[in-house]
Each structure stands twice: as C-alpha cells, then as structure tokens.
Coordinates of C-alpha atoms in Angstrom, one line a residue:
M10 CA -32.5 13.5 78.2
S11 CA -34.2 14.4 74.9
V12 CA -36.6 12.0 73.2
K13 CA -35.7 11.2 69.6
K14 CA -38.5 12.5 67.3
K15 CA -40.1 9.8 65.3
P16 CA -40.3 10.3 61.5
L17 CA -43.7 11.5 60.2
V18 CA -45.3 8.9 57.9
V19 CA -48.4 9.6 55.8
V20 CA -50.3 6.6 54.6
T21 CA -52.6 7.3 51.7
R22 CA -55.1 4.4 52.1
K23 CA -56.5 2.0 54.7
L24 CA -54.0 -0.8 55.2
P25 CA -54.4 -4.1 57.2
D26 CA -54.7 -3.5 60.9
S27 CA -51.5 -5.4 61.7
I28 CA -49.5 -3.1 59.4
E29 CA -51.1 0.1 60.7
T30 CA -50.5 -1.0 64.3
R31 CA -46.8 -1.6 63.6
M32 CA -46.5 1.7 61.9
R33 CA -48.0 3.5 64.9
E34 CA -45.4 1.7 67.1
L35 CA -42.5 2.7 65.0
F36 CA -43.4 6.1 63.5
D37 CA -45.6 9.2 64.0
A38 CA -48.1 7.7 61.5
R39 CA -51.1 9.5 60.0
L40 CA -53.5 6.9 58.8
N41 CA -56.4 7.0 56.4
L42 CA -58.9 5.2 58.6
D43 CA -62.0 5.8 56.3
D44 CA -60.0 4.7 53.1
T45 CA -61.1 7.8 51.1
P46 CA -58.6 8.2 48.2
L47 CA -56.5 11.3 48.7
T48 CA -56.8 14.1 46.1
K49 CA -53.8 15.4 44.2
E50 CA -53.8 18.4 46.5
Q51 CA -53.9 16.2 49.6
I52 CA -51.0 14.2 48.4
A53 CA -49.1 17.4 47.6
D54 CA -49.7 18.6 51.1
A55 CA -48.5 15.3 52.6
M56 CA -45.3 15.6 50.6
R57 CA -44.7 19.0 52.1
T58 CA -45.1 17.8 55.7
A59 CA -44.1 14.1 55.9
D60 CA -40.7 12.4 56.0
I61 CA -42.1 9.3 54.5
L62 CA -45.1 8.8 52.1
V63 CA -46.7 5.4 51.8
P64 CA -48.8 5.5 48.7
T65 CA -50.6 2.6 47.0
V66 CA -50.8 1.6 43.3
T67 CA -53.7 3.9 42.6
D68 CA -51.8 7.1 43.9
E69 CA -50.0 8.9 41.1
I70 CA -46.8 10.4 42.4
T71 CA -45.9 12.5 39.4
E72 CA -43.0 14.7 38.4
E73 CA -45.1 17.8 39.1
L74 CA -45.7 16.7 42.7
L75 CA -42.1 15.7 43.2
K76 CA -40.7 19.0 41.9
Q77 CA -42.5 21.1 44.6
P78 CA -39.8 23.3 46.1
D79 CA -41.0 22.6 49.6
C80 CA -41.3 18.8 49.2
R81 CA -39.5 17.3 52.3
L82 CA -39.9 13.6 51.6
K83 CA -36.9 11.3 52.2
L84 CA -38.6 8.1 51.3
I85 CA -41.6 6.9 49.2
A86 CA -42.5 3.4 50.4
N87 CA -44.9 2.1 47.9
F88 CA -47.5 -0.4 49.1
G89 CA -47.4 -2.4 45.9
N90 CA -45.5 -4.9 43.9
G91 CA -44.1 -2.3 41.4
V92 CA -43.4 1.4 41.1
D93 CA -45.4 2.1 38.0
N94 CA -47.4 4.8 39.8
I95 CA -44.3 6.8 40.8
D96 CA -42.0 8.9 38.6
V97 CA -38.8 7.3 39.9
I98 CA -36.5 9.5 37.8
A99 CA -38.0 12.7 39.4
A100 CA -37.8 11.1 42.9
H101 CA -34.1 10.2 42.4
A102 CA -33.4 13.8 41.2
R103 CA -34.7 15.1 44.6
G104 CA -32.7 12.5 46.5
I105 CA -35.8 10.6 47.5
T106 CA -35.5 6.8 48.0
V107 CA -38.2 4.7 46.4
T108 CA -39.0 1.2 47.7
N109 CA -41.7 -1.4 46.9
T110 CA -42.8 -4.8 48.0
P111 CA -41.6 -7.3 45.3
K112 CA -42.4 -11.0 45.1
V113 CA -45.1 -10.9 47.8
L114 CA -48.0 -11.6 45.4
T115 CA -46.6 -14.5 43.3
E116 CA -48.6 -17.2 45.1
D117 CA -51.8 -15.1 45.4
T118 CA -51.7 -14.2 41.7
A119 CA -51.2 -17.8 40.8
D120 CA -54.2 -18.8 43.0
M121 CA -56.4 -16.4 41.2
T122 CA -55.2 -17.5 37.8
M123 CA -55.9 -21.2 38.6
A124 CA -59.4 -20.1 39.9
L125 CA -60.1 -18.5 36.5
I126 CA -58.7 -21.6 34.7
L127 CA -61.2 -23.7 36.6
A128 CA -64.1 -21.2 36.5
V129 CA -64.2 -20.6 32.7
P130 CA -64.4 -24.1 31.3
R131 CA -66.7 -25.2 34.1
R132 CA -69.0 -22.2 33.6
L133 CA -69.0 -21.4 37.3
I134 CA -69.8 -17.7 37.0
E135 CA -72.7 -18.4 34.6
G136 CA -74.2 -21.0 37.0
T137 CA -73.7 -18.7 40.0
S138 CA -75.5 -15.8 38.4
I139 CA -78.5 -18.0 37.5
L140 CA -78.8 -19.2 41.1
T141 CA -78.2 -15.9 42.8
E142 CA -79.7 -13.2 40.5
G143 CA -83.3 -14.5 40.5
K144 CA -83.1 -15.8 36.9
N145 CA -85.7 -18.4 35.8
W146 CA -84.3 -21.9 36.2
A147 CA -86.3 -24.8 35.1
G148 CA -84.3 -27.3 37.0
W149 CA -81.5 -29.7 36.2
S150 CA -81.2 -31.5 32.9
P151 CA -78.5 -33.7 31.5
T152 CA -77.2 -31.0 29.2
W153 CA -77.7 -28.0 31.4
M154 CA -74.5 -25.9 32.0
L155 CA -72.3 -28.6 30.6
G156 CA -68.7 -27.4 30.8
H157 CA -65.4 -28.9 29.9
R158 CA -63.0 -30.9 32.0
I159 CA -59.5 -29.5 32.2
G160 CA -57.6 -32.7 32.9
G161 CA -55.5 -33.6 29.9
K162 CA -56.0 -30.2 28.3
R163 CA -52.9 -28.2 27.1
L164 CA -52.1 -25.0 29.0
G165 CA -49.9 -22.5 27.2
I166 CA -48.2 -20.1 29.5
I167 CA -46.8 -16.9 28.1
G168 CA -44.1 -15.7 30.5
M169 CA -42.5 -18.4 32.6
G170 CA -41.2 -16.3 35.4
R171 CA -42.1 -16.6 39.1
I172 CA -45.8 -16.3 38.5
G173 CA -45.8 -18.4 35.4
Q174 CA -44.0 -21.2 37.2
A175 CA -46.4 -20.9 40.2
V176 CA -49.4 -21.3 37.8
A177 CA -47.7 -24.3 36.1
R178 CA -47.3 -26.1 39.5
R179 CA -51.0 -25.7 40.2
A180 CA -52.1 -26.6 36.7
H181 CA -49.8 -29.7 36.7
A182 CA -51.5 -30.9 39.8
F183 CA -54.9 -30.7 38.0
G184 CA -53.6 -32.9 35.2
L185 CA -53.0 -30.1 32.6
Q186 CA -50.2 -30.5 30.1
I187 CA -47.8 -27.6 30.5
H188 CA -46.4 -25.7 27.5
Y189 CA -44.8 -22.3 27.7
H190 CA -43.2 -19.5 25.6
N191 CA -40.5 -17.4 27.2
R192 CA -37.5 -15.4 26.3
R193 CA -35.4 -18.5 27.1
P194 CA -36.1 -22.0 28.4
V195 CA -36.3 -22.5 32.1
A196 CA -33.8 -24.6 33.9
P197 CA -34.0 -28.3 33.0
R198 CA -34.8 -29.2 36.6
I199 CA -37.8 -27.0 36.6
A200 CA -39.0 -28.2 33.2
E201 CA -38.7 -31.8 34.3
E202 CA -40.6 -31.1 37.6
L203 CA -43.5 -29.5 35.7
G204 CA -43.4 -31.7 32.7
A205 CA -43.2 -28.4 30.7
T206 CA -42.6 -28.2 26.9
Y207 CA -40.8 -25.1 25.7
W208 CA -41.9 -23.4 22.4
E209 CA -39.5 -20.9 20.8
S210 CA -42.3 -19.9 18.4
L211 CA -45.4 -18.3 20.1
D212 CA -47.4 -18.8 17.0
Q213 CA -46.8 -22.5 16.9
M214 CA -47.6 -22.9 20.6
L215 CA -50.9 -20.9 20.4
A216 CA -52.1 -23.0 17.5
R217 CA -52.0 -26.1 19.7
M218 CA -53.3 -24.9 23.1
D219 CA -56.7 -25.2 24.8
I220 CA -56.0 -22.6 27.5
I221 CA -53.7 -19.6 27.4
S222 CA -52.4 -17.8 30.5
V223 CA -50.5 -14.6 29.9
N224 CA -48.1 -13.9 32.8
C225 CA -45.8 -11.1 31.6
P226 CA -45.7 -7.4 32.1
H227 CA -48.4 -5.6 30.0
N228 CA -46.0 -3.0 28.5
A229 CA -46.1 -1.8 25.0
G230 CA -45.1 -4.6 22.6
D231 CA -44.8 -7.3 25.3
V232 CA -48.2 -9.0 24.7
P233 CA -48.6 -9.7 20.9
P234 CA -52.0 -9.4 19.3
V235 CA -51.6 -12.9 18.1
V236 CA -53.0 -14.1 21.4
G237 CA -56.4 -12.8 20.4
A238 CA -56.0 -13.8 16.8
A239 CA -55.4 -17.4 17.7
A240 CA -59.0 -18.1 18.5
E241 CA -60.2 -16.5 15.3
T242 CA -58.1 -18.7 13.0
D243 CA -60.3 -21.7 13.8
P244 CA -63.9 -20.8 14.7
E245 CA -64.6 -24.4 15.8
R246 CA -61.8 -24.5 18.3
R247 CA -62.5 -23.5 21.9
L248 CA -59.6 -21.4 23.3
Y249 CA -59.7 -20.1 26.9
R250 CA -57.6 -17.1 27.7
Q251 CA -56.5 -16.0 31.2
H252 CA -54.6 -12.8 31.6
R253 CA -53.0 -12.1 34.9
A254 CA -50.4 -9.6 33.8
R255 CA -49.5 -6.4 35.6
R256 CA -49.9 -3.4 33.4
G257 CA -46.8 -1.3 32.7
D258 CA -48.9 1.7 33.9
R259 CA -52.3 1.3 35.5
R260 CA -53.4 4.7 34.0
G261 CA -53.0 3.4 30.5
N262 CA -49.5 4.9 30.0
P263 CA -46.8 2.3 29.5
D264 CA -44.2 5.0 29.0
Q265 CA -43.8 5.6 32.7
A266 CA -42.8 2.0 33.4
D267 CA -40.4 2.1 30.5
R268 CA -38.8 5.3 32.0
N269 CA -38.5 3.6 35.4
R270 CA -36.8 0.6 33.9
R271 CA -34.3 2.7 32.0
D272 CA -33.6 4.7 35.1
R273 CA -32.9 1.6 37.1
R274 CA -30.3 0.6 34.6
R275 CA -28.6 4.0 34.6
R276 CA -28.6 5.0 38.3
P277 CA -27.3 3.4 41.5
R278 CA -29.9 0.9 42.6
R279 CA -32.5 2.4 45.0
V280 CA -35.6 0.5 44.0
R281 CA -35.7 -3.1 45.2
A282 CA -37.3 -5.1 42.4

C-alpha cells in the first residue's frame, strides 16, 4: 500500500511553536527556525519547489516571481490580516489560490490603540524614559509630569468598522465620549450601546474632539490631511492623535492594494477577506 505524499510547505519566517508543530504534523514543512528573512532569490527558489508558500506581510510576492515558468505553487497562505504584499492578479493568472487570516487582530489592535490613548495624555513614555535611561531626576514635585485625565474627554473615531467599534467599547468603559465619522452610521443598536454620536462632516467632528483615532485603511485618499490640520487651527488646543490603520501597501505603494481590491470584484472569490 503506497503512502500518500504530503504537500511540501515552505514557511518564510519563524512562526509560533504551536503553529509550526501542527504544520509538521500535516505537511512536509520546511521551517525558518532562525527567523532570517528570505531573500528574493530564496523566495523564488521556494516557489519552484514547494506546493504551498506561507509568507508573512514583509515578504513581497511580486508579479515577476509569480511569472516564473517553473513556479509550481498551488497555494499562497499569507500569515497576515491582508494580502497587500502579494500580487493577487498575477497569482490568479497562474491558477494559484491566495488566502489570508482576516479578523484575527481586531481585539489586539484595539488593545494597542487603547494603550496609546492612555499613554499619551498620561505621559507614560516620557516618565518611563526618565526612570530607565539614567536621566537626571530631582524627585517628585506637585507639577512634575502632570498629564491629562481621559474621563469625560471626546474621542473621535475615523472609521467605525470592526476595529473602530472595538476601540469604542474600550474607550466607553474609561468614560470617554464616543464620536465617529464613517461612510454611513452604524446600526442604532451599536450606537446606543456605545453612546456614540455620528458626524457626517469630518471637519465638524475634528474641530470638537480631544483625541482622534484613525481606524481605516491607509490607502491613497482614504485618510484626509485635515486630520493633521485640525491641531494647527487652534494652537492652544491639545489634540491627541492615534493612528492604528493598516497601510494599503507596507512598501509605500498603495497601488497594489487598489489592484487587489479591483481584482476581487472582477474575479471569482479566492481570497477570504
């Protein structure tokens, strides 16, 4: 009785032990145990030998690589929330399926955003650097490192999707007043739960907020420059800005993300997003 051959999987970076262990159980997995980023040539070689490639968000899977005549990939399983690092159009042209891991980072991103919202007004980073970097500290005084309380402040959320709503839930628990700008208002049930006020005009919302959290894709034209200009219109006003948006393309090229979005609209759905 012949033993069925396991698919050959090449993993480009060191992944959590539990994931690598499961991969070894299911596949003929080649792991990157020392976590050294693969070069373009090494990725090209992996695409010529593997059935499945598991890249991460820092690995660029370009049209040039995918057009190799001896590329034998059947699946690109991206270890990331998006597919901005992959030329999906070129992959589909070769009959290669592309998958990602959507929605898994919503709560984690919201945690980090709330940490920033707390850290900036309370000057936590400044205080930590004084105590840990050997800076001269004369001791406590009533006005030393005075920050600002966040309870009662107005938080303006730009982009009230999954992450924006997760941020709002956390901020609401800290006593912040929730305001948001979005393409359309959220469901009345959600707005009531969060005590959220919808602003159709971004300009009008920004002029009234104490803290701004940007939670929308950082593609060309999505994040208006008015976010930065809001703080300049009133020099006496303190405006805190937190930006936890995912770039359209981490290499500074939003065009790839735009191409991928257009491709998903035109072609049969192969990318889970």
